JSON list of C-alpha atoms in Angstrom, two decimals:
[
{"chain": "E", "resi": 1, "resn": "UNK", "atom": "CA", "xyz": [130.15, 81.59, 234.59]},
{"chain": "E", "resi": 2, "resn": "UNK", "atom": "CA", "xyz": [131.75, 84.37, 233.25]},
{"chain": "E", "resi": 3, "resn": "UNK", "atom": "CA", "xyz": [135.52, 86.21, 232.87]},
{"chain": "E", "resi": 4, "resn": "UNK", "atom": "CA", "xyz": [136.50, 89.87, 233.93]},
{"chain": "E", "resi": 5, "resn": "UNK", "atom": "CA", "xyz": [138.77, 89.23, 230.53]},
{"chain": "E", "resi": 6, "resn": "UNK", "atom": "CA", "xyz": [139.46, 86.46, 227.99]},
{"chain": "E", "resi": 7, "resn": "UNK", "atom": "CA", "xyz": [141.82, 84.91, 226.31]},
{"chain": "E", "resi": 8, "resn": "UNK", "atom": "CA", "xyz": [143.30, 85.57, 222.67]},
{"chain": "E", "resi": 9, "resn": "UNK", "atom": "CA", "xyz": [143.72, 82.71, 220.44]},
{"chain": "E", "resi": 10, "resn": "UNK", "atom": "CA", "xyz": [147.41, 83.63, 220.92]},
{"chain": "E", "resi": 11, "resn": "UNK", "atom": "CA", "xyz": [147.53, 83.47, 224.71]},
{"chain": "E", "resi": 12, "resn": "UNK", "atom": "CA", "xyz": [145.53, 79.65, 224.36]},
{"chain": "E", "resi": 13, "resn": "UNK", "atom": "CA", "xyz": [148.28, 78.21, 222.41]},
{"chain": "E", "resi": 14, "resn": "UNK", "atom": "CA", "xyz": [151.04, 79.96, 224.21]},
{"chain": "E", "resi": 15, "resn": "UNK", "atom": "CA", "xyz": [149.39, 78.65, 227.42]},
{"chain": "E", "resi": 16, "resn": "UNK", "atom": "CA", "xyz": [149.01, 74.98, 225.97]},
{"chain": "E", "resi": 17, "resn": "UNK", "atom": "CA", "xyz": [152.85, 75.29, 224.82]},
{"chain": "E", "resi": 18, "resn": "UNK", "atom": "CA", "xyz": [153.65, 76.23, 228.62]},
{"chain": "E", "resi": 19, "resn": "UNK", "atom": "CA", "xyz": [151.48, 74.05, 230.57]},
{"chain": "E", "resi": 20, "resn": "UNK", "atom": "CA", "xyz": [149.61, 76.70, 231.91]},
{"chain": "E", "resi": 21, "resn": "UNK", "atom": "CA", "xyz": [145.69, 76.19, 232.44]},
{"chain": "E", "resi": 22, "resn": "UNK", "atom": "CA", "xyz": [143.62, 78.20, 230.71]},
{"chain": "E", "resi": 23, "resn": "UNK", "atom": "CA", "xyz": [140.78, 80.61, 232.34]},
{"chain": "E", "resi": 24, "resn": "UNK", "atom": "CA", "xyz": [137.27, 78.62, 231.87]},
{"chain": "E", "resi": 25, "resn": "UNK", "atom": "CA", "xyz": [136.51, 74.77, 232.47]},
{"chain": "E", "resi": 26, "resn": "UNK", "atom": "CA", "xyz": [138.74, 72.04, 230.69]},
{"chain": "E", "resi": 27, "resn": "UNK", "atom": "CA", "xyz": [137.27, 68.76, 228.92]},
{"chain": "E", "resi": 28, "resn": "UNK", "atom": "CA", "xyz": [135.74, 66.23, 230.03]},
{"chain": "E", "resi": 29, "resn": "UNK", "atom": "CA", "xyz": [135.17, 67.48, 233.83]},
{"chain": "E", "resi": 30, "resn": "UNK", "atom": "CA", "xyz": [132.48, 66.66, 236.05]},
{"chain": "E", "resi": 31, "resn": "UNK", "atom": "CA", "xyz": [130.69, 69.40, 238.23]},
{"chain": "E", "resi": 32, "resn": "UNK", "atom": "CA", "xyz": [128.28, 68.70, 240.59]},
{"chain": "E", "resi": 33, "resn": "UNK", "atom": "CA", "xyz": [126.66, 70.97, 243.88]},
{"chain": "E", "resi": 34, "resn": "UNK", "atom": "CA", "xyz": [129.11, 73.42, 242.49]},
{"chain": "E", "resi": 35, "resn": "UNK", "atom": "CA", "xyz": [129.73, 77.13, 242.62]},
{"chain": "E", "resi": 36, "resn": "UNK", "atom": "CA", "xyz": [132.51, 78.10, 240.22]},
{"chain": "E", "resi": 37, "resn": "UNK", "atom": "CA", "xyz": [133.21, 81.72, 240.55]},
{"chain": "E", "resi": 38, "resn": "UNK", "atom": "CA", "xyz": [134.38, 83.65, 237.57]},
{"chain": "E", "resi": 39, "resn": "UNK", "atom": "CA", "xyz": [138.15, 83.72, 235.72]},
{"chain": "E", "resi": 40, "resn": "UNK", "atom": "CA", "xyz": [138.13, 80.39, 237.44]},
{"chain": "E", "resi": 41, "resn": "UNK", "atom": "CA", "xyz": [141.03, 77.89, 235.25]},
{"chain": "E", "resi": 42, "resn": "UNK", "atom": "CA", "xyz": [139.86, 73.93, 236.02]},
{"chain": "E", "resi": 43, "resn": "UNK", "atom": "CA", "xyz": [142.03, 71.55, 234.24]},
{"chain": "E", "resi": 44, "resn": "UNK", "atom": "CA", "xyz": [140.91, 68.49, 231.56]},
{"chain": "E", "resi": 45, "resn": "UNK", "atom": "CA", "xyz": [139.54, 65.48, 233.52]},
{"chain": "E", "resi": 46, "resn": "UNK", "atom": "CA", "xyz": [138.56, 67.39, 236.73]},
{"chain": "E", "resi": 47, "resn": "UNK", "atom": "CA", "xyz": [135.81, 65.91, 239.52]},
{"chain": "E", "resi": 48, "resn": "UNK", "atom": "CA", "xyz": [134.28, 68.33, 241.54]},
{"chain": "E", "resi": 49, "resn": "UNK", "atom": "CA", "xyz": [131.05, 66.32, 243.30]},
{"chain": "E", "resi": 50, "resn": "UNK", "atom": "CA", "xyz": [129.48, 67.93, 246.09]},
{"chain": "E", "resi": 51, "resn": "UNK", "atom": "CA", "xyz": [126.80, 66.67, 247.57]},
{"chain": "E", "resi": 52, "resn": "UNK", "atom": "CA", "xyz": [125.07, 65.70, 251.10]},
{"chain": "E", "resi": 53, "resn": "UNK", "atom": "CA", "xyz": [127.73, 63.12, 251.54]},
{"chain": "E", "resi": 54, "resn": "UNK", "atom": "CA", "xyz": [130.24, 66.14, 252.64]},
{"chain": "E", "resi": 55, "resn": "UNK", "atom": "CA", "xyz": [130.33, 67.56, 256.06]},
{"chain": "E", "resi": 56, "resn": "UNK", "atom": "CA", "xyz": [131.02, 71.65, 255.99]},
{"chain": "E", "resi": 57, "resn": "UNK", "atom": "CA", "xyz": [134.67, 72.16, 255.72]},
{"chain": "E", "resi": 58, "resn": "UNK", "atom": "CA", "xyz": [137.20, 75.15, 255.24]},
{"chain": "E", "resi": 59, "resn": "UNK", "atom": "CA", "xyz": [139.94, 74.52, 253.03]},
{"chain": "E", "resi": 60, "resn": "UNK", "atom": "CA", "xyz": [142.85, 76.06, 251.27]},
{"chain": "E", "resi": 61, "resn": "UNK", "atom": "CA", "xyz": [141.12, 74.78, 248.18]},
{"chain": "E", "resi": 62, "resn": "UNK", "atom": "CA", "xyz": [137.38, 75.24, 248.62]},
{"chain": "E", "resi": 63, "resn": "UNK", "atom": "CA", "xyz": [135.08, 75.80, 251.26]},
{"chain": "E", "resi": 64, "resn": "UNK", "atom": "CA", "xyz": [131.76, 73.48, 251.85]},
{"chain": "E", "resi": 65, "resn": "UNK", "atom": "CA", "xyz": [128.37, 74.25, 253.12]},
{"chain": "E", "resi": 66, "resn": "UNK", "atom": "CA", "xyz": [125.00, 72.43, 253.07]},
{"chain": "E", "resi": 67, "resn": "UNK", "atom": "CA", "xyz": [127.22, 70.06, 250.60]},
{"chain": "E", "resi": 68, "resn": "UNK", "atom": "CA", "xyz": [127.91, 72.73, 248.07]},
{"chain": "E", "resi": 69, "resn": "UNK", "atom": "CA", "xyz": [131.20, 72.94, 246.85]},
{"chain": "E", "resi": 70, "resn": "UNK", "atom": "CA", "xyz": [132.00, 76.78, 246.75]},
{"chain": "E", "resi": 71, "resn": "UNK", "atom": "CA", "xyz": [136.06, 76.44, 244.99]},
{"chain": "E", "resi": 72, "resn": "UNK", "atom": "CA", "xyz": [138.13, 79.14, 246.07]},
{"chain": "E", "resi": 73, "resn": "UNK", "atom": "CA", "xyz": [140.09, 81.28, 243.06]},
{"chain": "E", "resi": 74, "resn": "UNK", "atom": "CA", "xyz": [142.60, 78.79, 242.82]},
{"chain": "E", "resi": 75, "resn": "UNK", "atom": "CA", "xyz": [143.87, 76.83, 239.95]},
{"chain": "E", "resi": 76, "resn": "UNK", "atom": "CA", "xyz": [142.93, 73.57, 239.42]},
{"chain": "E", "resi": 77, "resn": "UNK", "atom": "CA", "xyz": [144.77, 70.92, 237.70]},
{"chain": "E", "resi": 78, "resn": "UNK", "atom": "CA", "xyz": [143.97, 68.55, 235.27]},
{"chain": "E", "resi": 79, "resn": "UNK", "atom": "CA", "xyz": [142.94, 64.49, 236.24]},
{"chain": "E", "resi": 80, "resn": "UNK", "atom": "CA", "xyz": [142.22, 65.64, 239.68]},
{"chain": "E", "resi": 81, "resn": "UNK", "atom": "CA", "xyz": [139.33, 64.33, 241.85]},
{"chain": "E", "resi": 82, "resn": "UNK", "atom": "CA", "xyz": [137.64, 66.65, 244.35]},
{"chain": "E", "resi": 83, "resn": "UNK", "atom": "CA", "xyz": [135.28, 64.87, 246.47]},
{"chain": "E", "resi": 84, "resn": "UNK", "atom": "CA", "xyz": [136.09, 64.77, 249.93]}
]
């Protein structure tokens, strides 16, 4: 994974301050069958499990194929559970 741009130390804490996710993965997240694209911003505690379990799908969110989780350039919260 990597960023068109990063972040300044300044811009992390302002961020924090604001609630705003930062560009990269948070802690503690589980990724699994998954293509992250870059600048992509996942929140602490995320779950993104793909997997054979998952029949191909087109979402707002993410798209699925051959139970690979492909996650759109979205934003994703953190303590969120993506497994459909």
């Amino acid at each position: 994974m990597g960023n068109d741009f990063y972040q300044n130390l300044d811009e992390i804490r302002t961020n924090i301050e604001r609630n705003i996710i930062n560009i990269g993965i948070g802690e503690r997240c589980f990724i699994n069958n998954t293509i992250v694209d870059k600048n992509c911003r996942i929140g602490n505690d995320v779950t993104l499990n793909g997997g054979k379990h998952i029949e191909n799908t087109n979402t707002k969110l993410y798209t699925v194929k051959d139970g690979i989780i492909n996650r759109k350039k979205r934003r994703y919260p953190s303590r969120r559970i993506y497994s459909v």
